[in-house]
Amino acid sequence: MKQYDYLLVGSGLFAGVFAYFAGKQGKKCLVLEKRDHLGGNIYCEETEGIHVHKYGAHIFHTSSWEVWDFVNSLAEFNRYTNSPVANYKGEMYNMPFNMNTFSRMWGISTPEEAKKIIQEQRKVIKGEPKNLEEQAISLVGTHIYQKLVKGYTEKQWGRECKDLPAFIIKRLPVRYTYDNNYFNDLYQGIPMGGYNVIVDKLFAGCEVRLGTDYLENKEEYDALAEKVVYTGTIDSYFGYRFGRLQYRSLRFETEVLDTDNFQGNAVINYTDRETPYTRIIEHKHFEFGTQEKTVITKEYPAEWTEGMEPYYPVNDEKNQELYKRYEALAAEEKNVIFGGRLAEYKYYDMDKVIESAFACVKKEFHGINIAADHR
Ligand code: FAD
């Protein structure tokens, strides 16, 4: 009989949801986290009374009632609605592309007028769009592409739009209504008190060791628990034996400013190519803050190199093939559950990682009723 039922490697949302339900089942968990705090990428750092999203802006949105009900049992959510604004050389445009954007761009007022202009501009694309540039022009025409898509996307991916695949831009909503809400999901908001309120509740029953890298003493830690829930990078678990998976990273520059309101919105995108950052986040607006000072973060896209935070998996064939080889190894691993964005080499929004953890919990604890067991 080992000391713990589960060894949780990492303390992001995946491990947190697992820990929460394991606790409800009376299981004993040990959490190892290599950072000096719990929460993974949703962790908030408090500065000037403002909850700063340390690893990038996190807005909770979902269409799953099961997920929404669960997170609301852990924290009260405010009415924040993500409505980013784009700054193109001082011209301000609402996002996502909607009637407010079209009206500002062309001085028009009806959907019919907007559609007519876009239809006209789309004619330059003949046949199926072959790359991101053609796809964007076919969706929003040449003006919106030039001012709001091109520079931003090229900064983000470090590549010319002509060299990027068309499917990336399919995810950008285009609306012929005056609706600035970025997401289409049914539910949306920010937990009052910041995400740490949720994180603290998820790990409440666990023993925690911070600043501890599991892979540095893997065998010793494995001996402590019956099963491992691993949420770190999958290639590092297997000692990079087939090679390294690639990521895109980000660099954040955060500063405290002696003003109560710097930009009037939580998220402003800089869509020209010359401004080196892609967006500025003003954290207090996520919670309608009234503090005397403000905290802003400039977000710079960055090429990922060893030692940097791996943020986004690179969604190309080469990396997917490499991941598949690691996935096959993982399937053979006894008593180890691989979950979350790093172990599955997958971009997951928060609601999706919670859904995936629910599925894992249901498999692990047969007969568990998520809805009944979180109240
Ligand atoms: P993580 O949160 O990354 O947790 C993994 C943890 O494991 C980390 O804390 C890491 O330090 C630890 N770890 C790794 N290896 C080891 C090891 N060897 N030993 C010990 N510990 C280890 N989602 C939304 O829904 N809305 C948003 O607005 C949104 N914005 C985002 C913005 C950015 C910039 C990024 C990158 C993501 C965003 N997401 C957003 C997605 C969201 O962050 C993820 O869905 C979620 O955080 C994933 O949780 P996880 O548990 O899989 O991983």
Coordinates of C-alpha atoms and ligand atoms in Angstrom, one line a residue:
M1 CA 0.0 0.0 0.0
K2 CA 1.5 3.3 -1.1
Q3 CA 1.4 6.6 0.8
Y4 CA -0.9 8.3 -1.8
D5 CA -3.6 7.2 -4.2
Y6 CA -2.6 9.7 -6.8
L7 CA 0.5 11.7 -7.7
L8 CA -0.6 14.8 -9.6
V9 CA 2.2 16.3 -11.8
G10 CA 1.3 19.9 -12.4
S11 CA -1.4 22.0 -10.9
G12 CA -3.4 23.5 -13.8
L13 CA -7.1 23.1 -14.4
F14 CA -6.8 19.5 -15.5
A15 CA -5.0 18.3 -12.4
G16 CA -7.2 20.6 -10.3
V17 CA -10.5 19.1 -11.5
F18 CA -9.1 15.6 -11.1
A19 CA -7.9 16.4 -7.5
Y20 CA -11.3 17.9 -6.6
F21 CA -13.2 14.7 -7.5
A22 CA -10.6 12.4 -6.2
G23 CA -10.9 14.2 -2.9
K24 CA -14.7 13.6 -3.0
Q25 CA -14.0 9.9 -3.5
G26 CA -11.9 9.9 -0.3
K27 CA -8.6 9.5 -2.3
K28 CA -5.3 10.9 -1.0
C29 CA -3.4 13.1 -3.5
L30 CA 0.1 14.6 -3.6
V31 CA 0.6 17.5 -6.1
L32 CA 4.0 18.4 -7.5
E33 CA 4.3 21.7 -9.2
K34 CA 7.5 23.1 -10.6
R35 CA 6.4 26.7 -10.5
D36 CA 6.2 28.5 -7.1
H37 CA 2.4 28.6 -7.2
L38 CA -0.7 26.5 -8.0
G39 CA -3.0 27.1 -10.9
G40 CA -1.0 26.6 -14.1
N41 CA -1.7 29.2 -16.7
I42 CA -4.9 30.6 -15.0
Y43 CA -2.9 31.8 -12.0
C44 CA -3.4 35.5 -11.0
E45 CA -0.9 37.7 -9.3
E46 CA -2.3 40.5 -7.2
T47 CA -0.7 44.0 -7.8
E48 CA -2.2 47.3 -6.6
G49 CA -5.3 45.3 -5.6
I50 CA -5.7 44.2 -9.2
H51 CA -5.8 40.5 -10.3
V52 CA -3.1 40.3 -13.0
H53 CA -3.5 37.4 -15.4
K54 CA 0.2 36.4 -15.3
Y55 CA 0.2 33.9 -18.2
G56 CA -2.0 35.9 -20.6
A57 CA -5.6 37.2 -20.4
H58 CA -8.1 34.4 -19.5
I59 CA -11.8 34.9 -20.2
F60 CA -14.0 32.1 -19.2
H61 CA -16.6 31.1 -21.8
T62 CA -18.6 27.9 -22.4
S63 CA -21.8 26.6 -23.9
S64 CA -21.7 23.6 -21.5
W65 CA -24.2 23.9 -18.6
E66 CA -22.3 21.1 -16.8
V67 CA -19.1 23.1 -16.9
W68 CA -20.7 26.5 -16.1
D69 CA -22.6 25.0 -13.2
F70 CA -19.4 23.4 -11.9
V71 CA -17.2 26.6 -12.0
N72 CA -20.1 28.6 -10.5
S73 CA -20.1 26.3 -7.6
L74 CA -16.5 27.3 -6.9
A75 CA -16.7 31.0 -7.5
E76 CA -19.2 33.7 -8.3
F77 CA -18.7 35.0 -11.9
N78 CA -19.1 38.6 -13.0
R79 CA -20.9 39.9 -16.2
Y80 CA -17.6 40.6 -18.1
T81 CA -18.1 40.2 -21.9
N82 CA -15.1 40.1 -24.1
S83 CA -15.3 42.9 -26.6
P84 CA -11.8 43.7 -27.8
V85 CA -11.0 46.8 -29.7
A86 CA -8.5 47.1 -32.5
N87 CA -6.1 50.0 -32.8
Y88 CA -4.8 50.5 -36.3
K89 CA -2.4 53.5 -36.3
G90 CA -4.7 55.4 -34.0
E91 CA -8.0 54.4 -35.7
M92 CA -10.2 52.4 -33.3
Y93 CA -12.3 49.5 -34.6
N94 CA -14.7 47.1 -32.7
M95 CA -14.0 43.4 -32.8
P96 CA -15.0 40.9 -33.8
F97 CA -15.8 42.2 -37.3
N98 CA -19.3 43.4 -37.1
M99 CA -21.6 46.2 -38.1
N100 CA -19.8 48.6 -35.7
T101 CA -16.5 47.8 -37.5
F102 CA -18.0 48.1 -41.0
S103 CA -19.8 51.4 -40.1
R104 CA -16.5 52.9 -38.8
M105 CA -14.6 51.6 -41.8
W106 CA -16.9 52.8 -44.6
G107 CA -19.4 55.2 -42.9
I108 CA -22.3 52.9 -43.8
S109 CA -25.2 51.9 -41.5
T110 CA -27.0 48.8 -42.8
P111 CA -26.0 45.1 -43.2
E112 CA -27.0 45.3 -46.9
E113 CA -24.5 48.1 -47.5
A114 CA -21.8 46.2 -45.7
K115 CA -22.4 43.0 -47.6
K116 CA -22.3 44.8 -50.9
I117 CA -18.9 46.3 -50.2
I118 CA -17.5 43.0 -49.0
Q119 CA -19.0 41.1 -51.9
E120 CA -17.3 43.6 -54.3
Q121 CA -13.9 43.4 -52.6
R122 CA -14.1 39.5 -52.4
K123 CA -14.1 39.3 -56.2
V124 CA -10.4 39.5 -56.3
I125 CA -10.3 36.0 -55.0
K126 CA -11.0 33.4 -57.6
G127 CA -11.9 29.9 -56.6
E128 CA -11.2 28.3 -53.1
P129 CA -8.9 30.4 -50.9
K130 CA -5.4 28.9 -51.0
N131 CA -3.9 30.6 -48.0
L132 CA -4.8 32.8 -45.0
E133 CA -4.6 36.0 -47.0
E134 CA -7.1 34.8 -49.6
Q135 CA -9.4 33.3 -46.9
A136 CA -9.4 36.6 -44.9
I137 CA -10.2 38.6 -48.0
S138 CA -12.9 36.2 -49.0
L139 CA -14.5 36.7 -45.6
V140 CA -14.1 40.5 -44.9
G141 CA -12.8 42.0 -48.1
T142 CA -9.5 43.9 -48.8
H143 CA -9.9 46.9 -46.4
I144 CA -10.6 45.0 -43.2
Y145 CA -7.9 42.5 -44.2
Q146 CA -5.3 45.2 -44.7
K147 CA -6.0 47.2 -41.6
L148 CA -7.2 44.6 -39.1
V149 CA -5.9 41.1 -40.0
K150 CA -2.7 41.2 -42.0
G151 CA -0.2 42.9 -39.6
Y152 CA -1.7 41.3 -36.4
T153 CA -1.6 37.8 -37.9
E154 CA 1.9 38.2 -39.3
K155 CA 3.2 39.3 -35.9
Q156 CA 1.4 36.5 -34.2
W157 CA 2.7 33.7 -36.4
G158 CA 6.0 35.2 -37.4
R159 CA 5.1 34.4 -41.0
E160 CA 3.6 36.2 -44.0
C161 CA -0.2 35.6 -44.3
K162 CA 0.4 34.2 -47.8
D163 CA 2.4 31.4 -46.2
L164 CA -0.2 30.5 -43.6
P165 CA -2.9 27.9 -44.0
A166 CA -6.5 29.2 -44.7
F167 CA -8.2 27.3 -41.9
I168 CA -6.6 29.5 -39.1
I169 CA -8.9 32.5 -39.9
K170 CA -12.1 30.4 -40.2
R171 CA -12.4 30.8 -36.5
L172 CA -12.8 34.6 -36.6
P173 CA -16.4 35.5 -36.3
V174 CA -17.9 37.9 -38.8
R175 CA -21.3 39.4 -37.9
Y176 CA -23.8 41.6 -39.7
T177 CA -25.2 42.8 -36.5
Y178 CA -24.1 45.5 -34.0
D179 CA -22.8 42.9 -31.6
N180 CA -19.2 43.4 -30.1
N181 CA -19.3 40.2 -28.0
Y182 CA -16.3 38.2 -29.1
F183 CA -17.6 34.8 -28.1
N184 CA -20.7 33.0 -29.3
D185 CA -20.9 30.8 -26.2
L186 CA -24.0 30.8 -24.0
Y187 CA -22.1 31.7 -20.8
Q188 CA -19.2 34.0 -20.1
G189 CA -17.5 35.9 -17.3
I190 CA -14.6 36.3 -14.9
P191 CA -14.5 34.8 -11.4
M192 CA -14.9 37.5 -8.8
G193 CA -11.7 37.6 -6.8
G194 CA -9.7 36.2 -9.7
Y195 CA -9.0 32.6 -10.8
N196 CA -7.1 31.7 -7.7
V197 CA -10.4 31.5 -5.8
I198 CA -11.2 28.5 -8.0
V199 CA -7.7 27.0 -7.9
D200 CA -7.6 27.1 -4.0
K201 CA -10.9 25.2 -3.9
L202 CA -9.8 22.6 -6.4
F203 CA -6.7 21.6 -4.5
A204 CA -8.0 22.2 -1.0
G205 CA -7.7 18.6 0.1
C206 CA -4.3 17.9 -1.4
E207 CA -0.8 17.9 -0.1
V208 CA 1.3 20.2 -2.3
R209 CA 5.0 20.6 -3.0
L210 CA 5.8 23.7 -5.0
G211 CA 9.0 24.4 -6.9
T212 CA 9.3 20.6 -7.5
D213 CA 10.0 19.2 -10.9
Y214 CA 8.7 15.6 -11.0
L215 CA 11.1 14.6 -13.8
E216 CA 14.2 15.4 -11.7
N217 CA 13.3 12.5 -9.3
K218 CA 10.7 10.5 -11.2
E219 CA 11.4 7.1 -9.8
E220 CA 11.4 8.4 -6.2
Y221 CA 8.0 10.2 -6.7
D222 CA 6.5 7.3 -8.6
A223 CA 7.1 5.1 -5.6
L224 CA 4.9 7.3 -3.4
A225 CA 1.6 6.8 -5.2
E226 CA -0.6 4.1 -6.8
K227 CA -1.2 6.1 -9.9
V228 CA 0.2 9.2 -11.6
V229 CA -1.8 12.0 -13.3
Y230 CA 0.7 13.7 -15.6
T231 CA 0.0 17.1 -17.1
G232 CA 3.5 18.2 -18.2
T233 CA 4.9 18.0 -21.7
I234 CA 4.6 14.6 -23.2
D235 CA 8.0 14.6 -24.9
S236 CA 9.8 15.5 -21.7
Y237 CA 8.1 12.6 -19.9
F238 CA 9.7 10.2 -22.4
G239 CA 13.1 12.0 -22.3
Y240 CA 12.6 13.5 -25.8
R241 CA 13.5 10.1 -27.3
F242 CA 11.9 10.8 -30.7
G243 CA 12.8 14.5 -30.6
R244 CA 11.3 17.7 -29.3
L245 CA 7.8 19.0 -30.0
Q246 CA 7.6 22.6 -31.0
Y247 CA 5.5 25.4 -29.5
R248 CA 4.8 29.1 -30.0
S249 CA 5.6 31.2 -27.0
L250 CA 4.7 34.7 -25.8
R251 CA 6.6 37.3 -23.9
F252 CA 4.8 39.6 -21.5
E253 CA 5.9 43.0 -20.3
T254 CA 3.8 44.2 -17.3
E255 CA 3.9 47.6 -15.8
V256 CA 2.0 49.6 -13.1
L257 CA 0.8 53.0 -14.3
D258 CA -0.1 55.9 -12.2
T259 CA -3.5 56.5 -13.8
D260 CA -6.8 54.9 -13.0
N261 CA -7.7 54.1 -16.6
F262 CA -5.1 53.7 -19.4
Q263 CA -7.0 52.4 -22.4
G264 CA -10.7 52.1 -21.4
N265 CA -11.0 48.5 -22.3
A266 CA -9.5 45.2 -21.0
V267 CA -8.1 44.1 -24.4
I268 CA -6.8 46.4 -27.2
N269 CA -5.2 44.7 -30.3
Y270 CA -2.5 46.6 -32.2
T271 CA -3.1 45.5 -35.8
D272 CA -0.4 47.3 -37.6
R273 CA 2.8 45.5 -38.4
E274 CA 5.2 48.1 -37.0
T275 CA 4.0 48.1 -33.3
P276 CA 6.0 45.1 -31.9
Y277 CA 3.3 43.8 -29.5
T278 CA 0.0 42.3 -30.6
R279 CA -2.1 43.6 -27.7
I280 CA -2.2 45.4 -24.4
I281 CA -4.2 44.0 -21.6
E282 CA -5.5 46.3 -18.8
H283 CA -6.3 43.8 -16.2
K284 CA -8.6 45.9 -13.9
H285 CA -11.3 46.1 -16.6
F286 CA -11.9 42.3 -16.3
E287 CA -13.4 43.0 -12.9
F288 CA -14.6 46.6 -13.4
G289 CA -11.9 47.7 -11.0
T290 CA -11.9 51.2 -9.5
Q291 CA -8.4 51.2 -8.0
E292 CA -6.3 54.4 -8.2
K293 CA -3.6 52.8 -10.3
T294 CA -3.7 50.4 -13.2
V295 CA -1.6 47.4 -14.4
I296 CA -1.1 46.8 -18.1
T297 CA 0.6 43.9 -20.0
K298 CA 2.1 44.2 -23.5
E299 CA 2.0 40.8 -25.3
Y300 CA 4.7 40.0 -27.7
P301 CA 4.7 36.9 -29.9
A302 CA 7.9 34.9 -29.5
E303 CA 9.6 32.0 -31.1
W304 CA 9.8 29.2 -28.5
T305 CA 13.2 28.0 -27.4
E306 CA 14.3 25.7 -24.6
G307 CA 13.5 27.2 -21.2
M308 CA 10.7 29.4 -22.4
E309 CA 7.0 28.7 -21.5
P310 CA 5.4 26.5 -24.1
Y311 CA 2.1 28.3 -24.9
Y312 CA 0.7 27.1 -28.1
P313 CA 1.3 23.7 -29.9
V314 CA 2.4 24.1 -33.5
N315 CA -0.4 22.7 -35.5
D316 CA 1.5 21.2 -38.4
E317 CA 1.9 17.8 -39.8
K318 CA 5.5 17.3 -38.6
N319 CA 4.6 18.0 -34.9
Q320 CA 1.3 16.0 -35.1
E321 CA 3.2 13.0 -36.4
L322 CA 5.8 13.3 -33.6
Y323 CA 3.0 13.7 -31.0
K324 CA 1.3 10.5 -32.3
R325 CA 4.5 8.6 -31.6
Y326 CA 4.6 9.8 -28.1
E327 CA 0.9 9.2 -27.7
A328 CA 1.4 5.6 -28.6
L329 CA 4.1 5.3 -25.9
A330 CA 1.8 6.9 -23.4
A331 CA -0.9 4.3 -24.1
E332 CA 1.5 1.6 -23.0
E333 CA 2.4 3.3 -19.8
K334 CA 1.0 1.5 -16.8
N335 CA -0.8 3.5 -14.0
V336 CA -0.2 6.9 -15.6
I337 CA -3.0 9.1 -16.9
F338 CA -1.9 11.8 -19.4
G339 CA -4.1 14.9 -19.5
G340 CA -4.3 18.6 -20.2
R341 CA -2.8 20.8 -22.9
L342 CA 0.8 19.8 -22.5
A343 CA 0.4 16.1 -22.2
E344 CA -2.1 16.0 -25.1
Y345 CA -0.2 18.6 -27.1
K346 CA -3.4 20.3 -27.9
Y347 CA -4.8 23.9 -27.6
Y348 CA -7.6 23.6 -25.0
D349 CA -9.8 26.5 -23.8
M350 CA -10.5 26.3 -20.1
D351 CA -14.0 24.9 -20.5
K352 CA -12.7 22.2 -22.9
V353 CA -9.9 21.2 -20.5
I354 CA -12.5 20.9 -17.7
E355 CA -14.7 18.7 -20.0
S356 CA -11.7 16.5 -20.7
A357 CA -11.0 16.2 -17.0
F358 CA -14.6 15.3 -16.3
A359 CA -14.4 12.5 -18.9
C360 CA -11.2 11.3 -17.2
V361 CA -12.8 11.4 -13.7
K362 CA -15.9 9.5 -15.0
K363 CA -13.6 6.8 -16.4
E364 CA -11.5 6.6 -13.3
F365 CA -14.3 6.7 -10.7
H366 CA -17.0 4.6 -12.3
G367 CA -20.5 5.7 -11.6
I368 CA -19.4 9.2 -10.3
N369 CA -22.1 11.8 -11.0
I370 CA -20.3 15.1 -11.7
A371 CA -23.4 17.3 -11.1
A372 CA -24.3 15.7 -7.8
D373 CA -20.7 15.4 -6.6
H374 CA -19.7 19.0 -6.8
R375 CA -22.3 20.4 -4.5
Ligands
FAD1 P1 -1.5 24.2 -17.4 O1 -2.3 25.3 -16.9 O2 -0.4 24.6 -18.3 O3 -0.9 23.4 -16.2 C1 0.2 22.5 -16.3 C2 1.1 22.7 -15.1 O4 2.0 21.6 -15.0 C3 1.9 23.9 -15.1 O5 1.6 24.7 -13.9 C4 3.3 23.5 -15.1 O6 4.2 24.3 -14.4 C5 3.2 22.1 -14.5 N1 4.3 21.2 -14.9 C6 4.7 20.9 -16.1 N2 5.7 20.0 -16.1 C7 5.9 19.7 -14.8 C8 6.9 18.8 -14.1 N3 7.7 18.1 -14.7 N4 6.8 18.8 -12.7 C9 6.0 19.6 -12.0 N5 5.1 20.4 -12.6 C10 5.0 20.4 -14.0 N6 -8.7 29.5 -22.2 C11 -9.9 30.1 -22.2 O7 -11.0 29.4 -22.0 N7 -10.1 31.5 -22.3 C12 -9.0 32.3 -22.5 O8 -9.2 33.5 -22.6 C13 -7.7 31.7 -22.6 N8 -6.6 32.5 -22.8 C14 -5.4 31.9 -22.9 C15 -4.3 32.7 -23.1 C16 -3.1 32.2 -23.3 C17 -1.9 33.0 -23.5 C18 -2.9 30.7 -23.2 C19 -1.6 30.1 -23.4 C20 -4.0 29.9 -22.9 C21 -5.3 30.5 -22.8 N9 -6.4 29.7 -22.5 C22 -7.6 30.3 -22.4 C23 -6.2 28.3 -22.3 C24 -6.0 27.9 -20.8 O9 -4.9 28.5 -20.3 C25 -5.9 26.3 -20.7 O10 -7.1 25.7 -21.1 C26 -5.6 25.8 -19.3 O11 -4.8 26.6 -18.5 C27 -5.0 24.4 -19.4 O12 -4.8 23.8 -18.2 P2 -3.8 22.5 -18.0 O13 -4.0 22.0 -16.7 O14 -4.0 21.6 -19.2 O15 -2.4 23.1 -18.2

